[in-house]
mmCIF file of C-alpha atoms in Angstrom:
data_model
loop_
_atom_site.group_PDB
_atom_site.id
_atom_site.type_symbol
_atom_site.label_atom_id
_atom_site.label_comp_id
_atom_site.label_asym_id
_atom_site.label_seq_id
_atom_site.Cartn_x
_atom_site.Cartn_y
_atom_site.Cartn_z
ATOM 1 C CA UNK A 1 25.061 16.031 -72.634
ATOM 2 C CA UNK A 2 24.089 18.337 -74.895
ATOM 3 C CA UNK A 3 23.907 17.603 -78.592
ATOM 4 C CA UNK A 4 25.185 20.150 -81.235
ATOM 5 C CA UNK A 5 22.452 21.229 -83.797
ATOM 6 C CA UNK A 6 24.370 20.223 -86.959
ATOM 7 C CA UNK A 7 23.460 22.802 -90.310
ATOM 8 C CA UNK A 8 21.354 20.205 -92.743
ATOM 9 C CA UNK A 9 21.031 21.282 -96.275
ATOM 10 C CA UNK A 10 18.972 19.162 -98.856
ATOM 11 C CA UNK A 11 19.435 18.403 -102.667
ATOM 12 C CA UNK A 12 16.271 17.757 -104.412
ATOM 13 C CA UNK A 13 13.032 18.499 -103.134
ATOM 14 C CA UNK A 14 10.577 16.302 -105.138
ATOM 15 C CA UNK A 15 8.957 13.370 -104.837
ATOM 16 C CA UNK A 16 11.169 11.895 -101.721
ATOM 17 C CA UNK A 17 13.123 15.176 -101.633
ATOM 18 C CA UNK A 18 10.256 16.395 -99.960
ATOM 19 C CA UNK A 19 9.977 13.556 -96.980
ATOM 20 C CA UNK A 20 13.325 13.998 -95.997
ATOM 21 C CA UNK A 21 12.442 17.939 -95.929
ATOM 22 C CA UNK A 22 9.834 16.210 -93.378
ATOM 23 C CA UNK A 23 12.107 14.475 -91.027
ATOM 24 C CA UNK A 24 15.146 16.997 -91.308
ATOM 25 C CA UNK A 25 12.490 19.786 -90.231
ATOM 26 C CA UNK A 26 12.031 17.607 -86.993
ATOM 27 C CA UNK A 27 15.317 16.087 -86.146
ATOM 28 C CA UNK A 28 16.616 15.960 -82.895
ATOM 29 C CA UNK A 29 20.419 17.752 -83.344
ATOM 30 C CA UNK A 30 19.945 18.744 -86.715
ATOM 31 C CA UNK A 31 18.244 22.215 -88.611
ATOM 32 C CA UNK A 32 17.340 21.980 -92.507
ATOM 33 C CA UNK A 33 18.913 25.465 -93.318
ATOM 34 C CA UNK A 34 18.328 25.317 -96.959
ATOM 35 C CA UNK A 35 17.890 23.467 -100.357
ATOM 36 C CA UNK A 36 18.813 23.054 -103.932
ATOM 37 C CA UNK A 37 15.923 22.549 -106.444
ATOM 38 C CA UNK A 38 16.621 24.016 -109.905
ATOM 39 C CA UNK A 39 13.032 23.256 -110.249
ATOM 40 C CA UNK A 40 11.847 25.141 -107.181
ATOM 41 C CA UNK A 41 10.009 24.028 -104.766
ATOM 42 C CA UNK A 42 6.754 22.028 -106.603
ATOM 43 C CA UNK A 43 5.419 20.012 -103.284
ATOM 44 C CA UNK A 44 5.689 23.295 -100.700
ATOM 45 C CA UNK A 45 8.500 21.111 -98.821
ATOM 46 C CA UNK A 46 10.829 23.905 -97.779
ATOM 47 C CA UNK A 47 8.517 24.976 -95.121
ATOM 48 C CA UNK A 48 10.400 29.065 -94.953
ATOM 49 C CA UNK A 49 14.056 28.204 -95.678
ATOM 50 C CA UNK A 50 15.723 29.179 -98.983
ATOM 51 C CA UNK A 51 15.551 27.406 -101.596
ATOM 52 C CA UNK A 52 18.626 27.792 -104.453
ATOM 53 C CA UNK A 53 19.596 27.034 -108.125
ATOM 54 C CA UNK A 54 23.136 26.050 -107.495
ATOM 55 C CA UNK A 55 25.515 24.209 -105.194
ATOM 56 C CA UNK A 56 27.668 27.055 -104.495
ATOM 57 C CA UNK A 57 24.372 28.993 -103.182
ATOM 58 C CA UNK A 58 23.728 26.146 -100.756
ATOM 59 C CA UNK A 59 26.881 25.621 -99.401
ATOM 60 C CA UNK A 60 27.342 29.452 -98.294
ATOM 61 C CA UNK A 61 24.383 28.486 -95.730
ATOM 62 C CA UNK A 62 27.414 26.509 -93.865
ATOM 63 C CA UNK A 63 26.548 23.361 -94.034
ATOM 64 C CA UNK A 64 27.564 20.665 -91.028
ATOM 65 C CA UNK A 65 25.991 17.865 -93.851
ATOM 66 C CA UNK A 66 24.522 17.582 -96.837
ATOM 67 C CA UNK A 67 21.144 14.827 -98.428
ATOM 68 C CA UNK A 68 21.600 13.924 -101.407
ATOM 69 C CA UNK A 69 17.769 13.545 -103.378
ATOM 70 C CA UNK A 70 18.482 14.512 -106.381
ATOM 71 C CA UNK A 71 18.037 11.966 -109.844
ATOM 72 C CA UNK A 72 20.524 9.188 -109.954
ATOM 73 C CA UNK A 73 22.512 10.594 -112.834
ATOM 74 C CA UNK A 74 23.426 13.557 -111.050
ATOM 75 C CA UNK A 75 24.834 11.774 -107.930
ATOM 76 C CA UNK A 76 28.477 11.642 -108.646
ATOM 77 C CA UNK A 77 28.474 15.269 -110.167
ATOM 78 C CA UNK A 78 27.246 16.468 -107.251
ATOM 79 C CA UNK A 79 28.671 13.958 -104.954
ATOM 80 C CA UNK A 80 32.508 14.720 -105.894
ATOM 81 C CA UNK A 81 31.441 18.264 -105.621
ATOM 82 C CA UNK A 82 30.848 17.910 -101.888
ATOM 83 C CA UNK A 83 33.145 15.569 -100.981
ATOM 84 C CA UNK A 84 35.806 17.868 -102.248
ATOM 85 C CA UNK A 85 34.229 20.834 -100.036
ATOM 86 C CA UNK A 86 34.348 18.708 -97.103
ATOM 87 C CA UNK A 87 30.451 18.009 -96.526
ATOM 88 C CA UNK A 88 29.291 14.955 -95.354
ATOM 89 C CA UNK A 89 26.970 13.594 -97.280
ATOM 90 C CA UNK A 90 23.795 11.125 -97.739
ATOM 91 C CA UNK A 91 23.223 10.002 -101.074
ATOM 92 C CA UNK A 92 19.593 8.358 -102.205
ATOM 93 C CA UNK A 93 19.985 4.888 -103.213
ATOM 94 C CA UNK A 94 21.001 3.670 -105.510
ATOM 95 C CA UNK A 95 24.982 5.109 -105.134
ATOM 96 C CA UNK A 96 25.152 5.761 -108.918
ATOM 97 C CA UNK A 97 23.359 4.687 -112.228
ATOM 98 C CA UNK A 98 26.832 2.808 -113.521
ATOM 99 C CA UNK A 99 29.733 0.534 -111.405
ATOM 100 C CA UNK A 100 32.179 3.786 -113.141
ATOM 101 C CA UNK A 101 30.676 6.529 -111.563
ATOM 102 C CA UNK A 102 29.872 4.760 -108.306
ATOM 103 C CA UNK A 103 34.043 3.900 -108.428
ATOM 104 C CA UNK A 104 34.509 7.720 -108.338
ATOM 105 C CA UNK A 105 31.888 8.535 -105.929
ATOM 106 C CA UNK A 106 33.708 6.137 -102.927
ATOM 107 C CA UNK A 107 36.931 7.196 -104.560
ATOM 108 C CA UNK A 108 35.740 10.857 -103.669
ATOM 109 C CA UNK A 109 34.541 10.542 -100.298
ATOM 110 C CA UNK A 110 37.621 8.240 -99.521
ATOM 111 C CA UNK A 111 40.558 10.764 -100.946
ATOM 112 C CA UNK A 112 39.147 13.820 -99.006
ATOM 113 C CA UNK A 113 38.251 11.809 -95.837
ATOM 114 C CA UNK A 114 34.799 12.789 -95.322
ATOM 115 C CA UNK A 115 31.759 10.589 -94.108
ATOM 116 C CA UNK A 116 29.098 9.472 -96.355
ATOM 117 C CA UNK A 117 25.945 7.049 -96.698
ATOM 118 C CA UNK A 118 23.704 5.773 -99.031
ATOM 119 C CA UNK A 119 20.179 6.209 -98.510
ATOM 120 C CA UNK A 120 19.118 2.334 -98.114
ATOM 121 C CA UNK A 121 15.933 2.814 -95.442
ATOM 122 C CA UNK A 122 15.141 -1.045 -95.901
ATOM 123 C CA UNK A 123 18.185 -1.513 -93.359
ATOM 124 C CA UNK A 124 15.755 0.585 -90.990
ATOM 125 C CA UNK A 125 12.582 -1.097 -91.669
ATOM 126 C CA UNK A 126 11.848 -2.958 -88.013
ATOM 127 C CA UNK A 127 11.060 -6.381 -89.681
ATOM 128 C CA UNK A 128 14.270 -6.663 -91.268
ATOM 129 C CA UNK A 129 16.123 -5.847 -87.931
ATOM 130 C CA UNK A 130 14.175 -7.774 -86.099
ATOM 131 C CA UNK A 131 15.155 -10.769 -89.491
ATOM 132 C CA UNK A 132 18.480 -9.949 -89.339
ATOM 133 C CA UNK A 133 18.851 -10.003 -85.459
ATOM 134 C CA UNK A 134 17.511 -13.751 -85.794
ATOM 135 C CA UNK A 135 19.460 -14.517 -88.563
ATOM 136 C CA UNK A 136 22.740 -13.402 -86.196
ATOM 137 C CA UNK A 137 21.249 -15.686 -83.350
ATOM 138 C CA UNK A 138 21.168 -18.812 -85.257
ATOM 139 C CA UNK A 139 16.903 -19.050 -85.053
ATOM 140 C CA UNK A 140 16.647 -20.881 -88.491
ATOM 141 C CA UNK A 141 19.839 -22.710 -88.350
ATOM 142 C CA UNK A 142 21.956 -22.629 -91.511
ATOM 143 C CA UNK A 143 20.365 -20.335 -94.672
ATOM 144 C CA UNK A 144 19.449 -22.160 -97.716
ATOM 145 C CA UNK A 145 17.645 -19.528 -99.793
ATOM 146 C CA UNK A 146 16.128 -16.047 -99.651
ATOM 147 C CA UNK A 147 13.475 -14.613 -101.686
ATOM 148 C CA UNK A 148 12.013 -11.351 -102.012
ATOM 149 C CA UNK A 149 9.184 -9.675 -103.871
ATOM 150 C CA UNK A 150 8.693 -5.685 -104.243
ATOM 151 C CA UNK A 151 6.361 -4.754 -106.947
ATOM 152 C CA UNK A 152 3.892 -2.286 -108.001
ATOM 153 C CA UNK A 153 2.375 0.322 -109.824
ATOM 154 C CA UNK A 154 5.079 2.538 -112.100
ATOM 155 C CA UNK A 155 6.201 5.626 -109.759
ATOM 156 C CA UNK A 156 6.286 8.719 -111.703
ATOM 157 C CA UNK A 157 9.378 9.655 -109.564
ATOM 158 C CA UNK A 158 11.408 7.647 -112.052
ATOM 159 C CA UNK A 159 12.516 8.539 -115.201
ATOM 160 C CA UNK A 160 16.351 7.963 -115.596
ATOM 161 C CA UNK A 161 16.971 4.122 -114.641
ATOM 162 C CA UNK A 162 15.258 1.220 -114.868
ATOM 163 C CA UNK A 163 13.492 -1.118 -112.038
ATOM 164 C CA UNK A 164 16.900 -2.682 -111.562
ATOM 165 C CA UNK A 165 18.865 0.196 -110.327
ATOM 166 C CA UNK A 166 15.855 2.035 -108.724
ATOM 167 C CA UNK A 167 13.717 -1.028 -106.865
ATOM 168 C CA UNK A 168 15.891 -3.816 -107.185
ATOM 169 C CA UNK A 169 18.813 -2.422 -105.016
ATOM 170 C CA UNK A 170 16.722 -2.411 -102.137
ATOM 171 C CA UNK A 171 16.521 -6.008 -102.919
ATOM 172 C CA UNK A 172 19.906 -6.500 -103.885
ATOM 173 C CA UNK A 173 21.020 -4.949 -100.657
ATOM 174 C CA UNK A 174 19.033 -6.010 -97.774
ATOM 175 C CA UNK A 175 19.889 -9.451 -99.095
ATOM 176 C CA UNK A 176 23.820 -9.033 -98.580
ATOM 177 C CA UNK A 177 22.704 -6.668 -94.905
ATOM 178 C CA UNK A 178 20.867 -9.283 -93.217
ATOM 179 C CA UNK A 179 23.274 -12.322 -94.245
ATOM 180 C CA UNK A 180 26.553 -9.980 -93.915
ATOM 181 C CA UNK A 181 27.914 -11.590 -97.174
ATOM 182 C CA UNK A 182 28.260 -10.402 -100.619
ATOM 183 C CA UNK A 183 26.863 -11.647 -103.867
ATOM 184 C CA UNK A 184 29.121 -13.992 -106.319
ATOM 185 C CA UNK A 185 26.979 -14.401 -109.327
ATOM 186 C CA UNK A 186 22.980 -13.710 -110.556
ATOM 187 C CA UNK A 187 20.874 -14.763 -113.494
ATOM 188 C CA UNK A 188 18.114 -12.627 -114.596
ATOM 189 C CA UNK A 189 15.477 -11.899 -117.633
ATOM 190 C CA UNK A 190 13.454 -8.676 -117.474
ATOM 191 C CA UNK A 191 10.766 -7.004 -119.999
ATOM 192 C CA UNK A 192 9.914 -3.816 -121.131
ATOM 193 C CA UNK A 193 5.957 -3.455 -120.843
ATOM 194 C CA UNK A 194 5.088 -0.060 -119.951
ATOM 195 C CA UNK A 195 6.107 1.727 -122.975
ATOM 196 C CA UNK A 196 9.082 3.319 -121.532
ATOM 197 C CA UNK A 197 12.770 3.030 -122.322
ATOM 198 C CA UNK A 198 14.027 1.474 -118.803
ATOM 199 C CA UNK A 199 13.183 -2.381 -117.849
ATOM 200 C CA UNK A 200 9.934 -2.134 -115.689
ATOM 201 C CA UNK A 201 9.914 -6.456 -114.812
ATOM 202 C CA UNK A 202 12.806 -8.280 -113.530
ATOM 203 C CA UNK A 203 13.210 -11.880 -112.239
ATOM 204 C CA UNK A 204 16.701 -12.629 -110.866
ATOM 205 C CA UNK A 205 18.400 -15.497 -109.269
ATOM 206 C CA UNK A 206 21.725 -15.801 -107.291
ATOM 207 C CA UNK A 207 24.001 -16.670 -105.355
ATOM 208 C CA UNK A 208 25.646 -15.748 -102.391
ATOM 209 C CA UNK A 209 29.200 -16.223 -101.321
ATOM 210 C CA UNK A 210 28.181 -18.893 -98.007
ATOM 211 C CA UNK A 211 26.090 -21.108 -101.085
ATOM 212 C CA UNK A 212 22.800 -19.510 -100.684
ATOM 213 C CA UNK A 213 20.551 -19.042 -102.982
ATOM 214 C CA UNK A 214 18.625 -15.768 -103.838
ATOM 215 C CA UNK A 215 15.649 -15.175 -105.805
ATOM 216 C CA UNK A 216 14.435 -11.932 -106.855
ATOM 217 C CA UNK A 217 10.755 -10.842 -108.143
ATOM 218 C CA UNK A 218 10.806 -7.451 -108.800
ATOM 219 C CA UNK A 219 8.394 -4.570 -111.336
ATOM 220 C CA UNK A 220 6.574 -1.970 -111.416
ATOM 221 C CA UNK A 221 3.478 -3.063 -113.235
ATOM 222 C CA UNK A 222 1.650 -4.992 -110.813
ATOM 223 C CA UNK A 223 -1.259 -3.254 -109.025
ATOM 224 C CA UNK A 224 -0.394 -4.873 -105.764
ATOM 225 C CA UNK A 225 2.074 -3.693 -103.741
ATOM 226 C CA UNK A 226 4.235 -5.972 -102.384
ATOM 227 C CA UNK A 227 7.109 -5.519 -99.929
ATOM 228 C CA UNK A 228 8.283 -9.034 -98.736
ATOM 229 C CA UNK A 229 11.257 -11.021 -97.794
ATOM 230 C CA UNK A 230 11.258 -14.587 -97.237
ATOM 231 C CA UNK A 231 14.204 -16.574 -95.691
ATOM 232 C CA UNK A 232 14.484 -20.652 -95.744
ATOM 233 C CA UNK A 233 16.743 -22.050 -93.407
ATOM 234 C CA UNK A 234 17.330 -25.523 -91.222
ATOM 235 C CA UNK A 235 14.229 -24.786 -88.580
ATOM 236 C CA UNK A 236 11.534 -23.164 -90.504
ATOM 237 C CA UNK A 237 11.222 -19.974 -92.339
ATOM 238 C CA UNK A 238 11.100 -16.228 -91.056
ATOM 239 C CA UNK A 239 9.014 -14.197 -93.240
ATOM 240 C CA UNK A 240 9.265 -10.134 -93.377
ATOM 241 C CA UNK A 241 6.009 -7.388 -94.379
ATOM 242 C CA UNK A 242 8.402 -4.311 -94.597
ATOM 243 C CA UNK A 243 4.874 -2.574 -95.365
ATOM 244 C CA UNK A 244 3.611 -3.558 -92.375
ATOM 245 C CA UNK A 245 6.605 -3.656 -90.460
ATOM 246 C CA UNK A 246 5.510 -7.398 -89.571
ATOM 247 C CA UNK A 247 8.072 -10.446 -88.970
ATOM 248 C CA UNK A 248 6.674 -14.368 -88.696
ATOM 249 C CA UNK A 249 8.514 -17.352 -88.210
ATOM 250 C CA UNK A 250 6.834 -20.177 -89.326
ATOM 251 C CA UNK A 251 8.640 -23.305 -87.578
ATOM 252 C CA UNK A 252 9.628 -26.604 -88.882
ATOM 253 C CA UNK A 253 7.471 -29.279 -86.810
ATOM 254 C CA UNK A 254 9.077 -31.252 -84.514
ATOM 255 C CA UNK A 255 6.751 -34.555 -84.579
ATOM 256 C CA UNK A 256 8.427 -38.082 -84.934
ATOM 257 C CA UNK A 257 6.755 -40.845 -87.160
ATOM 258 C CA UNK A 258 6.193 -44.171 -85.442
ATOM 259 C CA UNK A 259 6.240 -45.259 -88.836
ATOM 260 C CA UNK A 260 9.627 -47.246 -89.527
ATOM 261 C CA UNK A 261 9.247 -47.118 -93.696
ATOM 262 C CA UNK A 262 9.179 -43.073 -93.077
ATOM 263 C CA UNK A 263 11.964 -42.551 -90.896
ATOM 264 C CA UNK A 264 14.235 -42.515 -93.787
ATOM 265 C CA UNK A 265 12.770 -39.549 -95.722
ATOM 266 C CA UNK A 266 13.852 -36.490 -93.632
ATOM 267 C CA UNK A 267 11.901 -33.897 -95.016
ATOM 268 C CA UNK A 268 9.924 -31.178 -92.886
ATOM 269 C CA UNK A 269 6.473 -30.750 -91.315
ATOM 270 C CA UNK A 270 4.598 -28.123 -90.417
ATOM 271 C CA UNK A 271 5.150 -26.464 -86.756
ATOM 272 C CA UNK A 272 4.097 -23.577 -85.241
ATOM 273 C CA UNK A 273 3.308 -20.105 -86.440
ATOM 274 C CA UNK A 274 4.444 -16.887 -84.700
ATOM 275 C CA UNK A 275 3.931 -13.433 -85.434
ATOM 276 C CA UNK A 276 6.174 -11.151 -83.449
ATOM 277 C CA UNK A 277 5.316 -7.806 -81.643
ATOM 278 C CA UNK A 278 8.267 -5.335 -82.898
ATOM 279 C CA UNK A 279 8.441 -1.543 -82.012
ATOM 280 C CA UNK A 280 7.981 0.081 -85.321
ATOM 281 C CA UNK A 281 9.530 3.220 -85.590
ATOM 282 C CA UNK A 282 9.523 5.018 -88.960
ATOM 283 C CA UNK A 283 12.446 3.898 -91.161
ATOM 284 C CA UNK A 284 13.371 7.529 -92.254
ATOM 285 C CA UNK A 285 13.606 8.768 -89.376
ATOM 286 C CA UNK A 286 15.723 6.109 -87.878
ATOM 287 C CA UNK A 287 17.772 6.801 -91.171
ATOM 288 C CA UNK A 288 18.473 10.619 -90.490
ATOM 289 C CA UNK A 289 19.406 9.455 -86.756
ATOM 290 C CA UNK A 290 21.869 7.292 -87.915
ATOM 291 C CA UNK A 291 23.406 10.018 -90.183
ATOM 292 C CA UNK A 292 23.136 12.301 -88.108
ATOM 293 C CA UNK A 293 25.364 10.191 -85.456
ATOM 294 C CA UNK A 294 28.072 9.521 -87.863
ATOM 295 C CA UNK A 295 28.205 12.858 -88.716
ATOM 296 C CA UNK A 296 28.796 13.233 -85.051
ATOM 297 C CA UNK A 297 31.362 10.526 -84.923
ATOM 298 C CA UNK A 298 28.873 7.879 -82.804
ATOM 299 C CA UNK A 299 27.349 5.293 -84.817
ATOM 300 C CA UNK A 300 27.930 3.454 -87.976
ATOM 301 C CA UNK A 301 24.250 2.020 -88.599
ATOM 302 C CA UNK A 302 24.416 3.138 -92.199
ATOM 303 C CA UNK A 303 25.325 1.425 -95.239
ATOM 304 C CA UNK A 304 28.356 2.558 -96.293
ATOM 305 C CA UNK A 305 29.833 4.094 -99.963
ATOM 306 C CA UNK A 306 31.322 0.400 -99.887
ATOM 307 C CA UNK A 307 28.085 -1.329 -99.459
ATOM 308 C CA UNK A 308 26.166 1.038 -102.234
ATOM 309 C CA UNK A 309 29.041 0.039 -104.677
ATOM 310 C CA UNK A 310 28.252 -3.329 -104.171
ATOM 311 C CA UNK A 311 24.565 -3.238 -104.624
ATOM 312 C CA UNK A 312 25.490 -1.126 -107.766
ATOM 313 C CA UNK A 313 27.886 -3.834 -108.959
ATOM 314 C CA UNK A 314 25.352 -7.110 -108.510
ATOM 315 C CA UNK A 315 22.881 -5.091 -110.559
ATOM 316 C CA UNK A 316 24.616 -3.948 -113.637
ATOM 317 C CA UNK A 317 25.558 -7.609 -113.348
ATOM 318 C CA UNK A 318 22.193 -8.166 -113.372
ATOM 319 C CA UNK A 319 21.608 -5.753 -116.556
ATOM 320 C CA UNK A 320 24.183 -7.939 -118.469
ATOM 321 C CA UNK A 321 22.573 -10.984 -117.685
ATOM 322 C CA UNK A 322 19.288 -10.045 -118.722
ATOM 323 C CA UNK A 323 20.689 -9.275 -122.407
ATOM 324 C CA UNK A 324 22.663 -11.744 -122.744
ATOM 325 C CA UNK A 325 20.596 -14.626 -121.593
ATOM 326 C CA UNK A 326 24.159 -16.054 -119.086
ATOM 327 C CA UNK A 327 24.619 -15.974 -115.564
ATOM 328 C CA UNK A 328 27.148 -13.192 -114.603
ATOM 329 C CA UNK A 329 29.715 -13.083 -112.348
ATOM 330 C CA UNK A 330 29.378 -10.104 -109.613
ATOM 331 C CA UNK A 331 33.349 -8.753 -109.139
ATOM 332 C CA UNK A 332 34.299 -8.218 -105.615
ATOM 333 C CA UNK A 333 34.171 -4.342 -104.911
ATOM 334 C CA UNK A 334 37.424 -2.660 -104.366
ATOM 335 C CA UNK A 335 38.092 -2.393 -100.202
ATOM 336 C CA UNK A 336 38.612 1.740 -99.528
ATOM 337 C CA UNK A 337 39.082 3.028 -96.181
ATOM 338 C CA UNK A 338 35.589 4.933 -94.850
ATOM 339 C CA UNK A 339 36.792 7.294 -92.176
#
């Protein structure tokens, strides 16, 4: 069978404008036929195909589907703009900068019955596939608690949120992906140490709607870079590298005490250690596949306008929390239809 090459066109070509330039450029069914940079094109991404000022420029090329790379406070602009021309459309995390505007951007895509994504390539890292796979097969049991950790240097990508709505909502949504629940409520306190006007540190702790407990460590002014996820459960604890694409499940032991006076304490001991081999295909590429299938009406491997809403909603709950020193409650997002 014969897959039709679908008309890409890309919106933003800077700092992770320019990757997706990468992968569209090689993508199986799919040809990058232009992109929208008032800026130009700085990092020589366009590779021979035109490069416009405007959106009604662009979408002239005839476009099948549209990537959305452009700064977080010109998502729903731009968004509404395609959904109303009938362009399918994946939008960088996060959905939007504010719960409002990421309303109007599902609201969008819902009333004129077009497809759309958000951008969340964690959900195509193989560790966390390989986690969540687990997680769906009962390895560790029931959950108790998850905790992640993504920090690092300050990306000079960023200028127009802070490390909640830019680094966090990776956080904030692989959590609710690999437990396929939602959050209920979250504590958090951040700090301002870089000098800019956005949070740069955030520590966060929730909770999920099945009891568990989340716990989120989170800046951008460490110089290590850290990309883990740990999960806690009844057997032992799986542990995720999304750098290194590595998953290891460190077992609860399985030894009995002779010892009557300990029998009573049921705590756990140490078992054994295993590091899994996992195929490790590059997340953003696995990303554009799945777009490009629901484009073509075959897969639904991407988080949906529903689940970026939601990731939106726990961290401006989040934001609130961190000012005014109270846990907040996360409102249940609004249900919309996703054709």
């Amino acid at each position: 069978m014969n897959t039709p090459t679908l008309r890409a066109g890309l919106i933003g070509l800077g700092r992770m404008g320019r990757h997706h330039a990468r992968v569209l450029r090689s993508l199986n069914g799919a040809e990058l036929v232009g992109a929208l940079d008032p800026h130009g094109d700085r990092y020589q991404a366009a590779d021979g195909i035109p490069v416009v000022a405007g959106l009604d420029a662009l979408l002239q090329l005839g476009l099948d589907y549209a990537v959305l790379a452009c700064p977080t406070l010109l998502h729903e602009p731009l968004g509404t703009a395609l959904a109303a021309a009938g362009i399918p459309t994946l939008i960088e995390k996060p959905l939007a900068g504010d719960p409002a505007s990421a309303r109007r951007l599902v609201q969008a895509f819902h009333t004129a019955a077009v497809p759309a994504a958000v951008g969340y390539i964690e959900r195509f890292n193989p560790a966390l596939i390989a986690l969540r796979q687990r997680l769906e097969a009962a390895q560790l049991g029931d959950v108790f608690s998850i905790a992640t950790r993504r920090t690092g240097p300050y990306p000079v990508r960023i200028t127009d949120v802070g490390v909640i709505h830019d680094l966090a909502t990776h956080d904030l949504d692989l959590t609710a992906w690999i437990t396929n629940t939602r959050y209920t409520s979250i504590a958090a306190r951040t700090a301002h140490r870089s000098g800019r006007p956005h949070e740069d540190l955030l520590a966060a702790l929730g909770q999920l709607t099945d009891g568990t407990i989340t716990h989120h460590q989170v800046n951008w002014i460490s110089p290590l870079k850290e990309r883990t996820t740990i999960v806690t459960g009844d057997h032992g604890i799986l542990i995720a590298d999304t750098l290194t694409a590595d998953l290891t499940y460190w077992a609860n032991g399985s030894t009995r005490t002779q010892w009557e006076a300990l029998t009573a304490f049921r705590g756990v001991t140490e078992g054994d250690v295993t590091r899994y081999a996992i195929p490790k295909q590059e997340p953003l590429i696995a990303e554009h596949e799945a777009f490009r299938d629901l484009v073509l009406g075959h897969s639904r491997r991407t988080a949906t306008l529903h689940d970026g809403l939601h990731a939106v909603l726990v961290a401006n709950a989040a934001l609130q929390a961190s000012r005014t020193g109270t846990t907040a409650a996360v409102p249940a997002p609004e249900h919309f239809h996703h054709p």
